[in-house]
Amino acid sequence: MATRLTFSLLMATLALLWLSCGRAAARQRSEAQRHLKRLNKPPVKTITSPDGDIIDCVHVSHQPAFDHPFLKNHTVQVRPAFYPERTANKVESHKNSLSIAQLWHRNGRCPENTVPIRRTKRDDLLRASSVKRYGRKKHKSIPMPLTVDSDLPNESGHQHAIAYVEGDRYYGAKATINVWQPKIQQTNEFSLSQLWILGGSFGEDLNSIEAGWQVSPDLYGDNHTRLFTYWTSDAYQATGCYNLLCAGFIQISNEIAMGASIFPLSDYGGSQYDISILVWKDPQEGHWWIQFGNDYVLGYWPSFLFSYLTDSAAMIQWGGEVVNSELEGAHTSTEMGSGHFPEEGFGKASYFRNIQIVDGSNNLRTPKEVGTFTEQSSCYDVQNGNNDDWGHYIYYGGPGRNTGCP
């Protein structure tokens, strides 16, 4: 009798657990479906990219930005009121760089008055730790040079190799970034190369605008190299996201899709490709604009999204970042940049060239006193330099785990 009773209780408990798990899964599916409906707006046209991405051409006034309550009656600014002025000593070299595009362009283009948006799939959401956290960086993933007085402990799971400037007011930054496809060890790791526009302290109130390229299997479901942007006004806690995965950034370009693959990519010892990114603050409207290459003004982050960056930035950074999950206690073999150290130089190590800042007079100029920072130079390193052809530049990156980085 006791055995039968115990068995019955066990079966009842298992049934309750099964029912509970089923309800939780149903809730997750329902939540994912609602979130997909918020993100994927009805398209005017759809383009299937050779890499499997679906690009939706969405009317400019229907993009996710306008889900923000402060943007309900916003009039889209179709162009910036002011561009940064090029100073007389500005260096802009196109030597050794080749043209670069996005893969989806092979199968079509979006019409005028629409913006191309990479469609989010159900599997994308389910890879995230939660639907709510989808499209967001982990808290405290910012590189902090030793000169920074911070109450924000450095995230041990993130490593960087960067150049930076501080000690002034900055109204934008520009760089031309060598493009590679670094190898990723674990799907929950990523490798990116970007510029950071930073305001506030390195505490809970950090403001950041970021742009560059990344390889992120967790976010995109593959190992393609993709153009991306990011923003936050509270150190990656509750605000901001990648690309157009939340309300905030307003896109105006019908040519370039955030989060879409870029090609071709650089070859070790072979052809080198790079992308140019400029982010600046419009001195009239106060919005932060981004330009890709010489021809594509992508859009803007409205000034109200930020606290400190409503005025200016306190620090600019250029360089690479990886996630190091330290599987079984060993350093990751996820690569940064080309996966090779800076001393190998052009064609082998990844670079940022023509590094510039926008000053208070809205002039693009070469920064003074550029510092460098890396947590572990035996894993990923950075070296800076200056010449007539490239202006200020850095080589950066590395292979991760090696004999000097166990």
Short mmCIF file of N, CA and C in Angstrom, two decimals, residues 28-137:
data_model
loop_
_atom_site.label_atom_id
_atom_site.label_comp_id
_atom_site.label_asym_id
_atom_site.label_seq_id
_atom_site.Cartn_x
_atom_site.Cartn_y
_atom_site.Cartn_z
N GLN A 28 6.30 31.66 -22.76
CA GLN A 28 7.48 32.14 -23.48
C GLN A 28 7.18 32.30 -24.97
N ARG A 29 6.47 31.33 -25.54
CA ARG A 29 6.10 31.42 -26.96
C ARG A 29 5.20 32.62 -27.21
N SER A 30 4.25 32.83 -26.31
CA SER A 30 3.32 33.95 -26.46
C SER A 30 4.04 35.29 -26.35
N GLU A 31 4.97 35.37 -25.37
CA GLU A 31 5.74 36.59 -25.18
C GLU A 31 6.63 36.86 -26.39
N ALA A 32 7.24 35.80 -26.92
CA ALA A 32 8.10 35.93 -28.10
C ALA A 32 7.29 36.42 -29.30
N GLN A 33 6.09 35.88 -29.45
CA GLN A 33 5.24 36.27 -30.58
C GLN A 33 4.86 37.74 -30.49
N ARG A 34 4.51 38.20 -29.30
CA ARG A 34 4.16 39.63 -29.12
C ARG A 34 5.35 40.51 -29.42
N HIS A 35 6.56 40.08 -28.97
CA HIS A 35 7.75 40.88 -29.19
C HIS A 35 8.11 40.93 -30.68
N LEU A 36 7.95 39.79 -31.37
CA LEU A 36 8.20 39.77 -32.81
C LEU A 36 7.28 40.73 -33.55
N LYS A 37 6.03 40.80 -33.11
CA LYS A 37 5.07 41.70 -33.75
C LYS A 37 5.48 43.16 -33.54
N ARG A 38 6.06 43.46 -32.36
CA ARG A 38 6.52 44.83 -32.10
C ARG A 38 7.73 45.18 -32.98
N LEU A 39 8.63 44.20 -33.15
CA LEU A 39 9.87 44.47 -33.89
C LEU A 39 9.68 44.45 -35.40
N ASN A 40 8.94 43.48 -35.89
CA ASN A 40 8.80 43.29 -37.34
C ASN A 40 7.57 44.04 -37.86
N LYS A 41 7.81 45.24 -38.35
CA LYS A 41 6.72 46.07 -38.85
C LYS A 41 6.30 45.62 -40.26
N PRO A 42 5.04 45.87 -40.64
CA PRO A 42 4.58 45.45 -41.97
C PRO A 42 5.43 46.08 -43.08
N PRO A 43 6.00 45.28 -43.98
CA PRO A 43 6.88 45.82 -45.01
C PRO A 43 6.15 46.27 -46.27
N VAL A 44 6.77 47.21 -46.96
CA VAL A 44 6.31 47.62 -48.29
C VAL A 44 6.87 46.63 -49.32
N LYS A 45 8.07 46.11 -49.03
CA LYS A 45 8.76 45.18 -49.92
C LYS A 45 9.65 44.29 -49.07
N THR A 46 9.90 43.07 -49.49
CA THR A 46 10.76 42.14 -48.77
C THR A 46 11.85 41.61 -49.69
N ILE A 47 13.08 41.56 -49.18
CA ILE A 47 14.23 41.07 -49.96
C ILE A 47 14.89 39.94 -49.18
N THR A 48 15.12 38.81 -49.84
CA THR A 48 15.83 37.70 -49.22
C THR A 48 17.30 37.79 -49.59
N SER A 49 18.15 37.89 -48.59
CA SER A 49 19.58 38.03 -48.80
C SER A 49 20.21 36.66 -49.09
N PRO A 50 21.31 36.60 -49.84
CA PRO A 50 22.00 35.32 -50.10
C PRO A 50 22.43 34.59 -48.83
N ASP A 51 22.61 35.34 -47.72
CA ASP A 51 23.04 34.70 -46.46
C ASP A 51 21.87 34.19 -45.62
N GLY A 52 20.65 34.32 -46.14
CA GLY A 52 19.47 33.84 -45.43
C GLY A 52 18.70 34.90 -44.67
N ASP A 53 19.28 36.09 -44.51
CA ASP A 53 18.56 37.18 -43.87
C ASP A 53 17.35 37.59 -44.70
N ILE A 54 16.31 38.04 -44.02
CA ILE A 54 15.17 38.66 -44.70
C ILE A 54 15.21 40.15 -44.36
N ILE A 55 15.26 40.97 -45.38
CA ILE A 55 15.29 42.43 -45.20
C ILE A 55 13.92 42.98 -45.55
N ASP A 56 13.26 43.58 -44.57
CA ASP A 56 11.95 44.21 -44.79
C ASP A 56 12.14 45.70 -45.06
N CYS A 57 11.57 46.17 -46.15
CA CYS A 57 11.57 47.60 -46.46
C CYS A 57 10.31 48.19 -45.81
N VAL A 58 10.50 48.89 -44.71
CA VAL A 58 9.40 49.42 -43.89
C VAL A 58 9.30 50.92 -44.11
N HIS A 59 8.08 51.42 -44.22
CA HIS A 59 7.91 52.87 -44.40
C HIS A 59 8.61 53.60 -43.25
N VAL A 60 9.29 54.67 -43.59
CA VAL A 60 10.13 55.38 -42.62
C VAL A 60 9.36 55.79 -41.37
N SER A 61 8.08 56.08 -41.50
CA SER A 61 7.28 56.53 -40.35
C SER A 61 6.74 55.37 -39.52
N HIS A 62 6.98 54.12 -39.96
CA HIS A 62 6.48 52.95 -39.24
C HIS A 62 7.59 52.16 -38.55
N GLN A 63 8.82 52.63 -38.58
CA GLN A 63 9.94 51.91 -38.00
C GLN A 63 9.82 51.85 -36.47
N PRO A 64 10.55 50.93 -35.82
CA PRO A 64 10.40 50.72 -34.37
C PRO A 64 10.64 51.95 -33.51
N ALA A 65 11.42 52.91 -33.98
CA ALA A 65 11.70 54.12 -33.18
C ALA A 65 10.43 54.78 -32.69
N PHE A 66 9.39 54.74 -33.52
CA PHE A 66 8.18 55.51 -33.21
C PHE A 66 7.25 54.80 -32.24
N ASP A 67 7.71 53.66 -31.70
CA ASP A 67 7.01 53.06 -30.57
C ASP A 67 7.35 53.80 -29.27
N HIS A 68 8.40 54.62 -29.31
CA HIS A 68 8.80 55.38 -28.12
C HIS A 68 7.75 56.46 -27.84
N PRO A 69 7.28 56.56 -26.59
CA PRO A 69 6.22 57.54 -26.29
C PRO A 69 6.62 58.99 -26.60
N PHE A 70 7.90 59.33 -26.50
CA PHE A 70 8.35 60.69 -26.77
C PHE A 70 8.48 60.98 -28.27
N LEU A 71 8.28 59.95 -29.11
CA LEU A 71 8.44 60.15 -30.55
C LEU A 71 7.12 60.04 -31.30
N LYS A 72 6.02 60.01 -30.57
CA LYS A 72 4.72 59.83 -31.21
C LYS A 72 4.42 60.94 -32.22
N ASN A 73 4.80 62.17 -31.90
CA ASN A 73 4.52 63.30 -32.80
C ASN A 73 5.80 63.88 -33.38
N HIS A 74 6.85 63.05 -33.42
CA HIS A 74 8.15 63.52 -33.90
C HIS A 74 8.14 63.66 -35.43
N THR A 75 8.68 64.77 -35.91
CA THR A 75 8.86 64.96 -37.34
C THR A 75 10.26 64.49 -37.72
N VAL A 76 10.34 63.53 -38.62
CA VAL A 76 11.63 62.98 -39.01
C VAL A 76 12.49 64.06 -39.64
N GLN A 77 13.73 64.17 -39.14
CA GLN A 77 14.69 65.11 -39.72
C GLN A 77 15.39 64.37 -40.86
N VAL A 78 15.15 64.78 -42.09
CA VAL A 78 15.61 64.01 -43.25
C VAL A 78 17.10 64.19 -43.52
N ARG A 79 17.71 65.22 -42.94
CA ARG A 79 19.16 65.40 -43.07
C ARG A 79 19.65 66.24 -41.89
N PRO A 80 20.91 66.09 -41.53
CA PRO A 80 21.43 66.91 -40.43
C PRO A 80 21.53 68.38 -40.84
N ALA A 81 21.35 69.25 -39.87
CA ALA A 81 21.46 70.69 -40.14
C ALA A 81 22.90 71.07 -40.44
N PHE A 82 23.85 70.40 -39.77
CA PHE A 82 25.27 70.69 -39.97
C PHE A 82 26.07 69.39 -40.03
N TYR A 83 27.07 69.39 -40.90
CA TYR A 83 28.07 68.33 -40.94
C TYR A 83 29.36 68.86 -40.31
N PRO A 84 30.19 67.98 -39.78
CA PRO A 84 31.48 68.45 -39.27
C PRO A 84 32.33 69.03 -40.40
N GLU A 85 33.05 70.11 -40.08
CA GLU A 85 33.94 70.73 -41.06
C GLU A 85 35.26 69.99 -41.08
N ARG A 86 35.81 69.82 -42.27
CA ARG A 86 37.12 69.20 -42.39
C ARG A 86 38.20 70.25 -42.22
N THR A 87 39.10 70.00 -41.30
CA THR A 87 40.18 70.96 -41.05
C THR A 87 41.23 70.87 -42.14
N ALA A 88 42.05 71.90 -42.25
CA ALA A 88 43.03 71.99 -43.34
C ALA A 88 44.04 70.86 -43.31
N ASN A 89 44.38 70.40 -42.10
CA ASN A 89 45.39 69.35 -41.99
C ASN A 89 44.78 67.95 -41.94
N LYS A 90 43.51 67.86 -42.31
CA LYS A 90 42.84 66.57 -42.26
C LYS A 90 43.47 65.58 -43.23
N VAL A 91 43.66 64.36 -42.77
CA VAL A 91 44.19 63.29 -43.61
C VAL A 91 43.05 62.33 -43.93
N GLU A 92 42.84 62.09 -45.20
CA GLU A 92 41.81 61.12 -45.61
C GLU A 92 42.38 60.27 -46.73
N SER A 93 42.87 59.11 -46.39
CA SER A 93 43.53 58.25 -47.36
C SER A 93 42.62 57.12 -47.78
N HIS A 94 42.55 56.91 -49.09
CA HIS A 94 41.81 55.77 -49.61
C HIS A 94 42.75 54.74 -50.22
N LYS A 95 44.03 54.97 -50.05
CA LYS A 95 45.03 54.04 -50.59
C LYS A 95 44.89 52.67 -49.92
N ASN A 96 44.98 51.63 -50.70
CA ASN A 96 44.93 50.24 -50.23
C ASN A 96 43.57 49.83 -49.69
N SER A 97 42.53 50.66 -49.87
CA SER A 97 41.20 50.26 -49.42
C SER A 97 40.32 50.00 -50.64
N LEU A 98 39.46 49.00 -50.54
CA LEU A 98 38.61 48.60 -51.65
C LEU A 98 37.14 48.77 -51.26
N SER A 99 36.27 48.84 -52.25
CA SER A 99 34.86 49.13 -51.99
C SER A 99 34.22 47.97 -51.24
N ILE A 100 33.24 48.31 -50.42
CA ILE A 100 32.57 47.33 -49.56
C ILE A 100 31.07 47.61 -49.59
N ALA A 101 30.27 46.57 -49.45
CA ALA A 101 28.82 46.73 -49.54
C ALA A 101 28.15 45.78 -48.56
N GLN A 102 26.81 45.68 -48.65
CA GLN A 102 26.07 44.71 -47.85
C GLN A 102 25.53 43.61 -48.76
N LEU A 103 25.53 42.39 -48.25
CA LEU A 103 25.24 41.21 -49.05
C LEU A 103 23.84 41.24 -49.66
N TRP A 104 22.86 41.78 -48.93
CA TRP A 104 21.48 41.77 -49.42
C TRP A 104 21.29 42.62 -50.67
N HIS A 105 22.23 43.53 -50.94
CA HIS A 105 22.13 44.38 -52.14
C HIS A 105 22.13 43.56 -53.43
N ARG A 106 22.67 42.35 -53.37
CA ARG A 106 22.72 41.51 -54.57
C ARG A 106 21.33 41.14 -55.06
N ASN A 107 20.35 41.13 -54.16
CA ASN A 107 19.00 40.67 -54.54
C ASN A 107 17.95 41.78 -54.56
N GLY A 108 18.38 43.04 -54.45
CA GLY A 108 17.40 44.12 -54.54
C GLY A 108 17.74 45.31 -53.65
N ARG A 109 16.95 46.35 -53.76
CA ARG A 109 17.10 47.56 -52.96
C ARG A 109 15.73 48.00 -52.45
N CYS A 110 15.75 48.77 -51.36
CA CYS A 110 14.51 49.29 -50.81
C CYS A 110 14.11 50.59 -51.51
N PRO A 111 12.82 50.81 -51.74
CA PRO A 111 12.37 52.04 -52.40
C PRO A 111 12.52 53.27 -51.50
N GLU A 112 12.41 54.43 -52.09
CA GLU A 112 12.47 55.69 -51.33
C GLU A 112 11.35 55.72 -50.29
N ASN A 113 11.60 56.46 -49.21
CA ASN A 113 10.66 56.62 -48.09
C ASN A 113 10.46 55.34 -47.29
N THR A 114 11.37 54.36 -47.48
CA THR A 114 11.37 53.17 -46.64
C THR A 114 12.76 53.02 -46.02
N VAL A 115 12.86 52.19 -44.99
CA VAL A 115 14.15 51.86 -44.39
C VAL A 115 14.29 50.34 -44.35
N PRO A 116 15.48 49.81 -44.66
CA PRO A 116 15.68 48.36 -44.62
C PRO A 116 15.92 47.87 -43.20
N ILE A 117 15.14 46.90 -42.77
CA ILE A 117 15.24 46.37 -41.41
C ILE A 117 15.40 44.85 -41.49
N ARG A 118 16.46 44.34 -40.86
CA ARG A 118 16.68 42.89 -40.81
C ARG A 118 15.57 42.27 -39.95
N ARG A 119 14.83 41.32 -40.53
CA ARG A 119 13.71 40.72 -39.82
C ARG A 119 14.22 39.85 -38.67
N THR A 120 13.62 40.02 -37.51
CA THR A 120 13.93 39.18 -36.35
C THR A 120 13.10 37.91 -36.42
N LYS A 121 13.77 36.78 -36.21
CA LYS A 121 13.08 35.49 -36.25
C LYS A 121 12.85 34.97 -34.83
N ARG A 122 11.93 34.03 -34.72
CA ARG A 122 11.60 33.46 -33.40
C ARG A 122 12.83 32.84 -32.76
N ASP A 123 13.66 32.18 -33.55
CA ASP A 123 14.86 31.54 -33.01
C ASP A 123 15.83 32.58 -32.44
N ASP A 124 15.85 33.78 -33.03
CA ASP A 124 16.72 34.84 -32.50
C ASP A 124 16.33 35.16 -31.06
N LEU A 125 15.05 35.29 -30.82
CA LEU A 125 14.56 35.61 -29.47
C LEU A 125 14.84 34.48 -28.50
N LEU A 126 14.65 33.24 -28.94
CA LEU A 126 14.79 32.10 -28.04
C LEU A 126 16.24 31.83 -27.66
N ARG A 127 17.20 32.34 -28.45
CA ARG A 127 18.61 32.21 -28.07
C ARG A 127 18.98 33.15 -26.93
N ALA A 128 18.23 34.22 -26.76
CA ALA A 128 18.52 35.21 -25.72
C ALA A 128 18.20 34.64 -24.33
N SER A 129 18.84 35.21 -23.31
CA SER A 129 18.59 34.76 -21.94
C SER A 129 17.13 34.98 -21.55
N SER A 130 16.52 36.01 -22.13
CA SER A 130 15.09 36.26 -21.97
C SER A 130 14.65 37.16 -23.12
N VAL A 131 13.36 37.15 -23.40
CA VAL A 131 12.83 38.01 -24.46
C VAL A 131 13.13 39.46 -24.14
N LYS A 132 13.03 39.82 -22.86
CA LYS A 132 13.27 41.19 -22.43
C LYS A 132 14.70 41.64 -22.69
N ARG A 133 15.67 40.70 -22.56
CA ARG A 133 17.09 41.04 -22.73
C ARG A 133 17.56 40.92 -24.17
N TYR A 134 16.70 40.45 -25.09
CA TYR A 134 17.11 40.28 -26.48
C TYR A 134 17.58 41.61 -27.08
N GLY A 135 18.72 41.56 -27.74
CA GLY A 135 19.25 42.75 -28.41
C GLY A 135 19.98 43.70 -27.51
N ARG A 136 20.31 43.25 -26.28
CA ARG A 136 21.00 44.14 -25.33
C ARG A 136 22.32 43.54 -24.88
N LYS A 137 23.30 44.41 -24.70
CA LYS A 137 24.58 43.96 -24.14
C LYS A 137 24.41 43.68 -22.66
#
